[in-house]
mmCIF file of C-alpha atoms in Angstrom:
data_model
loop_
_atom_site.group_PDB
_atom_site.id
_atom_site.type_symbol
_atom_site.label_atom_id
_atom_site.label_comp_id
_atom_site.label_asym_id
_atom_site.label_seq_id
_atom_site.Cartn_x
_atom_site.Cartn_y
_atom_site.Cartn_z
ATOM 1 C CA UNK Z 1 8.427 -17.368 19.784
ATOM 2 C CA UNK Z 2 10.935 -18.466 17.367
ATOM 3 C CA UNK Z 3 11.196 -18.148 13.654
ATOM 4 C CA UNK Z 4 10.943 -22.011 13.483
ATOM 5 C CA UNK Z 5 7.543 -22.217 15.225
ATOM 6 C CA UNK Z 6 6.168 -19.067 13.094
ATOM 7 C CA UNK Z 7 7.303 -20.887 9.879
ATOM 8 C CA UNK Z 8 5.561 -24.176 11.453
ATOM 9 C CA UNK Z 9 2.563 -22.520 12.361
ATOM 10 C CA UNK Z 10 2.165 -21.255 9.208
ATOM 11 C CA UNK Z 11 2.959 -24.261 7.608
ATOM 12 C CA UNK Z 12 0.140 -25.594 9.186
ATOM 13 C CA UNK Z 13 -2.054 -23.141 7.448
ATOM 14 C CA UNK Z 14 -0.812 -23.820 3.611
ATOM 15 C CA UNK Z 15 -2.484 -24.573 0.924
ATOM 16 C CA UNK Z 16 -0.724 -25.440 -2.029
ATOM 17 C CA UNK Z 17 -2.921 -24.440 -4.678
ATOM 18 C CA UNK Z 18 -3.175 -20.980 -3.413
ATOM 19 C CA UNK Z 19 0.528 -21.083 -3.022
ATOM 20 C CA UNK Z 20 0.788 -21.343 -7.010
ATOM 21 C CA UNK Z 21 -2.051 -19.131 -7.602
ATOM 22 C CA UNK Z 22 -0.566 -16.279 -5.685
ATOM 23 C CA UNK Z 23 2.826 -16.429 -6.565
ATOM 24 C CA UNK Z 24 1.726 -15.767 -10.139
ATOM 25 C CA UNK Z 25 -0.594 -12.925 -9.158
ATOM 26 C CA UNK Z 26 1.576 -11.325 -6.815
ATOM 27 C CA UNK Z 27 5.348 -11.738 -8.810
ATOM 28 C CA UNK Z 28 6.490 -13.639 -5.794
ATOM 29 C CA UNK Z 29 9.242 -15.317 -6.656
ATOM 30 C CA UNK Z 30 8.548 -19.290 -7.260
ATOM 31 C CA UNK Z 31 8.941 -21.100 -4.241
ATOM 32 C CA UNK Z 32 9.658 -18.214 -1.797
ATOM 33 C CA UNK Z 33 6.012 -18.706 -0.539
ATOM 34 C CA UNK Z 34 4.233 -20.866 1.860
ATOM 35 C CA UNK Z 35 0.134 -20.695 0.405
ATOM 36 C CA UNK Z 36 -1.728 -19.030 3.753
ATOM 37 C CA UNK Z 37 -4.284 -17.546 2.735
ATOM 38 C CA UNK Z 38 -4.601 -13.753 4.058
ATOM 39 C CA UNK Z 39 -8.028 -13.977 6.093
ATOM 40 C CA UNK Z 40 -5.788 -17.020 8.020
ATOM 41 C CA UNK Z 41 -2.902 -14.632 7.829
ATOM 42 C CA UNK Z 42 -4.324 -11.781 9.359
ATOM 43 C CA UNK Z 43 -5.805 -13.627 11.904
ATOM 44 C CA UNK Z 44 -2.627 -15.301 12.593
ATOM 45 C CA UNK Z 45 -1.363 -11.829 12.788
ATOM 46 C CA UNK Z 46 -3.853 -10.157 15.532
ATOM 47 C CA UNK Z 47 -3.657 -13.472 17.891
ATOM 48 C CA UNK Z 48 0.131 -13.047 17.817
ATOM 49 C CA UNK Z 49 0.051 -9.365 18.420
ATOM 50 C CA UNK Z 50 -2.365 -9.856 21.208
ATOM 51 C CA UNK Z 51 -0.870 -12.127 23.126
ATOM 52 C CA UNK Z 52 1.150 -11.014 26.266
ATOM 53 C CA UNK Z 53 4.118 -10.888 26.318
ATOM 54 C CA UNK Z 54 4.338 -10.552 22.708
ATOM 55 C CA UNK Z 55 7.740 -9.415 21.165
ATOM 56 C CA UNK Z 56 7.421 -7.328 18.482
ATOM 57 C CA UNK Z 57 10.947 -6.289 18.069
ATOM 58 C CA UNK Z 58 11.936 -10.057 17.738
ATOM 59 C CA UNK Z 59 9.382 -10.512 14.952
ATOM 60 C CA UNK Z 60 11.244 -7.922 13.055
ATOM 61 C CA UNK Z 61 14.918 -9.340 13.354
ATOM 62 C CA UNK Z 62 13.733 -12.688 11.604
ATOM 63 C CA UNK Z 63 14.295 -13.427 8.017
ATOM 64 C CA UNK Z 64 12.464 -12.057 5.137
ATOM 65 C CA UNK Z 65 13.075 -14.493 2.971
ATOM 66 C CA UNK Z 66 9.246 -15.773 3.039
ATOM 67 C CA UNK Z 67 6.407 -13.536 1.635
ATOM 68 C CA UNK Z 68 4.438 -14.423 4.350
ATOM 69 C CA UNK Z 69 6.933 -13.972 7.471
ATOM 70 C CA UNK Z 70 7.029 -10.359 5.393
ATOM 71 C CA UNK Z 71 3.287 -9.770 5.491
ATOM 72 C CA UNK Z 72 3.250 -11.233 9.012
ATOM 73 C CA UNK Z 73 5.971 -8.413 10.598
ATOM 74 C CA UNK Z 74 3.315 -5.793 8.340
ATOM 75 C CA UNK Z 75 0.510 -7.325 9.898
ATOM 76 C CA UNK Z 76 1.556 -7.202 13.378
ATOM 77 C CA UNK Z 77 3.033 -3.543 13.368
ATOM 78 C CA UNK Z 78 -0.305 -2.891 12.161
ATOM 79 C CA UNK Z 79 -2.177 -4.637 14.930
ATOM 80 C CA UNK Z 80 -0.035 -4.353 18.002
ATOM 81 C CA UNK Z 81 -1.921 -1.417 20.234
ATOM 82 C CA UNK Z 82 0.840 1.292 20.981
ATOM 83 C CA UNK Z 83 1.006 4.740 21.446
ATOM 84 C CA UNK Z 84 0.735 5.926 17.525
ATOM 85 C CA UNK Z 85 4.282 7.880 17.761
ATOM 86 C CA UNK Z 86 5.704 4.399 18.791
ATOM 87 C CA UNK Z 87 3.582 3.165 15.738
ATOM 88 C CA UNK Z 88 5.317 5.287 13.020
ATOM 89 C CA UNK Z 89 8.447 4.220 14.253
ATOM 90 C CA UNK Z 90 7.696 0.546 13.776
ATOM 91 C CA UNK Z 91 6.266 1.438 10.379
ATOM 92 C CA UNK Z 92 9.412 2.826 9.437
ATOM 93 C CA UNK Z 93 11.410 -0.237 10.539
ATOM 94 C CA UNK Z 94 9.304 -2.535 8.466
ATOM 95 C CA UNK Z 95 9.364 -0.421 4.981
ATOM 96 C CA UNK Z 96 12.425 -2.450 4.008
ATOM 97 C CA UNK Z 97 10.534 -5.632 4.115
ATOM 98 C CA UNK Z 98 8.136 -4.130 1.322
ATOM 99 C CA UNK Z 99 9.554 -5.744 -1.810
ATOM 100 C CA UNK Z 100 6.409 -5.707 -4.226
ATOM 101 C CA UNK Z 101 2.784 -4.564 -4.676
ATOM 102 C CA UNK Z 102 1.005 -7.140 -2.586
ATOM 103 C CA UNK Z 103 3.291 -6.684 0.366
ATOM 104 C CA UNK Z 104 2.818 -2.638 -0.078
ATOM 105 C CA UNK Z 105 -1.175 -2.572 -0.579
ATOM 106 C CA UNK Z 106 -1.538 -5.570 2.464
ATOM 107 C CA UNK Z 107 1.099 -3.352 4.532
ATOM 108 C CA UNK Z 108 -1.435 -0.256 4.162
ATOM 109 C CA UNK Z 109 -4.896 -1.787 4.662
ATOM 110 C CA UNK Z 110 -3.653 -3.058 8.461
ATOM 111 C CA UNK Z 111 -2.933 0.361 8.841
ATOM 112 C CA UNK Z 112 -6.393 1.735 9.681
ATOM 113 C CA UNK Z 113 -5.543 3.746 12.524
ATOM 114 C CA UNK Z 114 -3.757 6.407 10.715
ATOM 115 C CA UNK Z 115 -7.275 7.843 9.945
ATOM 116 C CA UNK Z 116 -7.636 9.147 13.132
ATOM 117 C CA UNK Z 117 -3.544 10.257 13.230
ATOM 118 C CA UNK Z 118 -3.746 11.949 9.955
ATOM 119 C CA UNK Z 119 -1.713 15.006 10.374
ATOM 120 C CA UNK Z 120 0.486 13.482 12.458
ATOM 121 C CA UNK Z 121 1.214 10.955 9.580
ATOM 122 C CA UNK Z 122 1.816 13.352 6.635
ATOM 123 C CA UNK Z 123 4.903 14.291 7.582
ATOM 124 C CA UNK Z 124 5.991 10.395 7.415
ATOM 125 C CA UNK Z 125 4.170 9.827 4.200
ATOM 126 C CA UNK Z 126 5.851 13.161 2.712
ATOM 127 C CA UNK Z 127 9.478 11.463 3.656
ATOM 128 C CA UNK Z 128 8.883 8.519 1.836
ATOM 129 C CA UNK Z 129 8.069 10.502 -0.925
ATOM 130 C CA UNK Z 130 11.110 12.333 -0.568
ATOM 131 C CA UNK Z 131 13.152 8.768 0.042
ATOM 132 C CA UNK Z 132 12.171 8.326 -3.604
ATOM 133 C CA UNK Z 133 12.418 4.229 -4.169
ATOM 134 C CA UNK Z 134 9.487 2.775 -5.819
ATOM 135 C CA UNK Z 135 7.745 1.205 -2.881
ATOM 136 C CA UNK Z 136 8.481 3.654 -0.232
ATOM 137 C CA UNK Z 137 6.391 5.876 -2.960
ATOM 138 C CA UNK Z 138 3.852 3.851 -3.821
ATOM 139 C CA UNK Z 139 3.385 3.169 0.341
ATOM 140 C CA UNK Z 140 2.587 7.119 0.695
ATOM 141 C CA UNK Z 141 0.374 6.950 -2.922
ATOM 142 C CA UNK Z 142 -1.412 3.817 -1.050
ATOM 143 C CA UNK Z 143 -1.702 5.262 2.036
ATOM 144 C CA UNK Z 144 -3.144 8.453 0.508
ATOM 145 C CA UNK Z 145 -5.546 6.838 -1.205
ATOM 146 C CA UNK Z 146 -6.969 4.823 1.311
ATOM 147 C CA UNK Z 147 -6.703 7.705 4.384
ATOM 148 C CA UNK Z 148 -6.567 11.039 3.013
ATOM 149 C CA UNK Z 149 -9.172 10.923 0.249
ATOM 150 C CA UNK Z 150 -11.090 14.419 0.948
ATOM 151 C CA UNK Z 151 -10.936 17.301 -0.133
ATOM 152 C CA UNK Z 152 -9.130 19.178 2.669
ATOM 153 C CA UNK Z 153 -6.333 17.047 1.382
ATOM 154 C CA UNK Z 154 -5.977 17.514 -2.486
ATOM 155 C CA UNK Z 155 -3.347 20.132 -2.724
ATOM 156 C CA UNK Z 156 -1.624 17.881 -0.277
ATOM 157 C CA UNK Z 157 -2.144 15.107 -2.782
ATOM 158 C CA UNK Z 158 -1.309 17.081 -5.747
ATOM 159 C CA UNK Z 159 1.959 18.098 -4.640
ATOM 160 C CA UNK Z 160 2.930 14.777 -3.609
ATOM 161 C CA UNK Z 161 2.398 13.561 -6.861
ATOM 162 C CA UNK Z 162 4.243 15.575 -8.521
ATOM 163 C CA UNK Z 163 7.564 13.917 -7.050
ATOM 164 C CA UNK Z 164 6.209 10.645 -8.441
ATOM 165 C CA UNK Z 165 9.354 8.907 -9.785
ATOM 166 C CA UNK Z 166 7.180 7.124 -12.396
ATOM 167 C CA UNK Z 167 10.351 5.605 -14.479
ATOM 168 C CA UNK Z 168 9.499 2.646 -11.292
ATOM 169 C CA UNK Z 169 6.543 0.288 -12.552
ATOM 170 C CA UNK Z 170 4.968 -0.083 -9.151
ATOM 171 C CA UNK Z 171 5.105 3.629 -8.341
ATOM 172 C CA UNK Z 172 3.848 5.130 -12.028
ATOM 173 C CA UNK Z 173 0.780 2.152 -11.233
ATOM 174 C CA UNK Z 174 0.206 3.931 -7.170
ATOM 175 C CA UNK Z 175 0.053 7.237 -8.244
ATOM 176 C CA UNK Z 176 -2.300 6.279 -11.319
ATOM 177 C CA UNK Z 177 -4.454 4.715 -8.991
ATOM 178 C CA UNK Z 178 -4.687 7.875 -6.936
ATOM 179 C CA UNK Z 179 -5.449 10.072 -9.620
ATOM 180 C CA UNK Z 180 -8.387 7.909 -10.531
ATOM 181 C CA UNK Z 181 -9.466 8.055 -7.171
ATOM 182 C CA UNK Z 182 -9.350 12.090 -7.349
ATOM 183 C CA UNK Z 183 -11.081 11.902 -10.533
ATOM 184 C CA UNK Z 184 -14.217 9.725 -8.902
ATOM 185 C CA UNK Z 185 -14.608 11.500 -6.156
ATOM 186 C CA UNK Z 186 -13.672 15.071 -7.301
ATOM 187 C CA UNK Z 187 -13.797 15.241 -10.769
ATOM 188 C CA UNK Z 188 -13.606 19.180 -11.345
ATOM 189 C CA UNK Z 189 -10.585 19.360 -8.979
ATOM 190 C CA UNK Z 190 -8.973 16.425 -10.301
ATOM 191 C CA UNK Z 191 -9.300 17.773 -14.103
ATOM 192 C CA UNK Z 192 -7.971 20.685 -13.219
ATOM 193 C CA UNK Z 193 -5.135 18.939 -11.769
ATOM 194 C CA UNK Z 194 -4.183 16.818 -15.281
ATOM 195 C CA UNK Z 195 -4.537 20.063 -17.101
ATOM 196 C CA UNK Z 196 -1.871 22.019 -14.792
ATOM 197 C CA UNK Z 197 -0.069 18.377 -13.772
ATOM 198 C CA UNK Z 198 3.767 17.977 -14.690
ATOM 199 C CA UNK Z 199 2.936 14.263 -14.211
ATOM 200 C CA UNK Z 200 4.828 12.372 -17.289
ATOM 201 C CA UNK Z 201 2.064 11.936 -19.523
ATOM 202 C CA UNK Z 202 1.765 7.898 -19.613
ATOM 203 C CA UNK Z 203 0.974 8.207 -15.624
ATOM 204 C CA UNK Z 204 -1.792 10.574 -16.192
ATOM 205 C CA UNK Z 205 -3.211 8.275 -19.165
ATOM 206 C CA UNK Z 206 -3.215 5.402 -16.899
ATOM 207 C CA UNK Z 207 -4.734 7.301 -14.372
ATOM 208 C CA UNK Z 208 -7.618 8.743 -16.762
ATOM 209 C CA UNK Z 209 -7.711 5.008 -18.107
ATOM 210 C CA UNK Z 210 -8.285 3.999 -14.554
ATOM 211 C CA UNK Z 211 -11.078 6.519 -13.534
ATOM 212 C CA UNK Z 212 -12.852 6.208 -16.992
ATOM 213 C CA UNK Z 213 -13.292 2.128 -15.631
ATOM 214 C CA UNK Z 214 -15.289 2.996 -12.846
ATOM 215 C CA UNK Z 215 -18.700 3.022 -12.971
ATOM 216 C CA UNK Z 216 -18.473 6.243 -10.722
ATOM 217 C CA UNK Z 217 -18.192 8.406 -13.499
ATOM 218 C CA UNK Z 218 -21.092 9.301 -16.075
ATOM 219 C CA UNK Z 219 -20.567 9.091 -19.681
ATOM 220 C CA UNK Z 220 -20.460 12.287 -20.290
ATOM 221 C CA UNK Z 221 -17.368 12.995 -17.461
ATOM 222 C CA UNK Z 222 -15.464 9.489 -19.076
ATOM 223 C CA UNK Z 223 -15.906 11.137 -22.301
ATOM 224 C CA UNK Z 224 -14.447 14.495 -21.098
ATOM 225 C CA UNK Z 225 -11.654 12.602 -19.752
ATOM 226 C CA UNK Z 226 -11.060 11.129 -23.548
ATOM 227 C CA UNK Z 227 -10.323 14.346 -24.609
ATOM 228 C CA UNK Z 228 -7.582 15.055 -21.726
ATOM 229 C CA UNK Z 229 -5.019 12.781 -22.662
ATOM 230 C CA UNK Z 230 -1.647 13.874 -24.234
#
C-alpha cells in the first residue's frame, strides 16, 4: 500500500459531478477533492481494513491534503477490529485530520462500537472538550449525540455543554444539535436545562429552533419552547 495506489484507487471511483456537488455542501476547498461517493468510500474503507496484513499506522503518516484520503484514515480507524483501548488511541491520532463538519459527523458514524465502550469513552470525549478547538468539541457533541442519548447520561451531557466554546461556528452548530436532541427525546429534562443553562443565548435559540423542526415534538411542547428563548 502506497499513497499513490490509494489516490489511484480512488481515482477510479470519482465522479465528477459529485465532486462539485460536495465540495459546495461540505466547504471543501475547490479542487482539494476527488468525487467518491461515501457508500464507495466506506466500502473502500472496510476492504482495506480487512485485509491482512493491513497497515494502519502507514495509512495515517500519508498526506491529508485530500478530503477523501482524510475520511479514508477516519474510516479505517473506525473499521479495523482491535482491542477498543488500542481503538481510542487511534482515534486520538486521527482528530487532527478533522478539518470541517463532514469529516467530523463521517468520523463519528464509523464509530459504532463505542456504544458498547461507553464509559470507557467518556473520559476521551470529556478531554476533547477540555482541548477546546472547534472540532475536537463538536467530535464529543457528535459523539454524544449519536452514543450517549439516554437518560442515565444527561447530567453528563449538560455539563459538557456548558464548556461549549460557541464563539467557533461548527461547535455553537454541534452542541445546538444536541440540545435538540435532549429536547425530542426528553423534553421536561431538557427545558429545565435551557432555563438553568449558562449556554450563550444564540446556541440555545438554535438549539430550540432545531427541536421545534422536528416533527417529534407536539404543538403544544414547540410552542412552549417559543416562549423559552432569550
Amino acid at each position: 500500500m502506497t499513497y499513490e495506489s490509494i489516490l489511484a484507487d480512488l481515482r477510479g471511483k470519482k465522479d465528477e459531478h459529485y465532486r462539485q456537488f460536495n465540495e459546495r455542501i461540505a466547504n471543501i476547498p475547490a479542487g482539494s477533492s476527488i468525487g467518491v461517493r461515501m457508500p464507495l468510500l466506506r466500502a473502500y474503507g472496510k476492504a482495506l481494513a480487512g485485509e491482512e496484513g493491513f497497515d494502519l499506522d502507514r495509512l495515517l503518516c500519508f498526506p491529508d491534503d485530500v478530503y477523501e484520503v482524510r475520511l479514508l484514515k477516519c474510516f479505517c480507524v473506525g473499521y479495523k477490529k482491535m482491542p477498543f483501548a488500542e481503538k481510542v488511541r487511534y482515534i486520538e491520532r486521527c482528530l487532527p485530520v478533522v478539518d470541517g463538519w463532514s469529516v467530523c459527523d463521517l468520523f463519528c458514524s464509523s464509530l459504532k462500537e463505542v456504544k458498547r465502550h461507553r464509559e470507557e469513552f467518556l473520559p476521551f470525549l470529556r478531554g476533547c472538550v477540555e482541548e477546546g478547538s472547534e472540532f475536537h468539541q463538536r467530535f464529543a457533541y457528535v459523539m454524544l449525540l449519536g452514543c450517549y442519548m439516554e437518560e442515565a447520561y444527561l447530567p453528563e451531557i449538560f455539563s459538557l455543554l456548558e464548556r461549549a466554546h460557541t464563539q467557533y461556528f461548527y461547535t455553537h452548530m454541534g452542541a445546538a444539535w444536541l440540545i435538540a436532541e435532549v429536547l425530542v427525546k426528553f423534553y421536561d429534562a431538557g427545558v429545565g436545562y435551557l432555563k438553568r443553562s449558562r449556554l450563550d443565548a444564540k446556541t440555545l435559540r438554535k438549539g430550540i429552533q432545531k427541536a421545534r423542526e422536528s416533527y417529534r415534538l407536539t404543538e403544544a411542547q414547540k410552542n412552549s419552547l417559543k416562549l423559552l428563548k432569550k
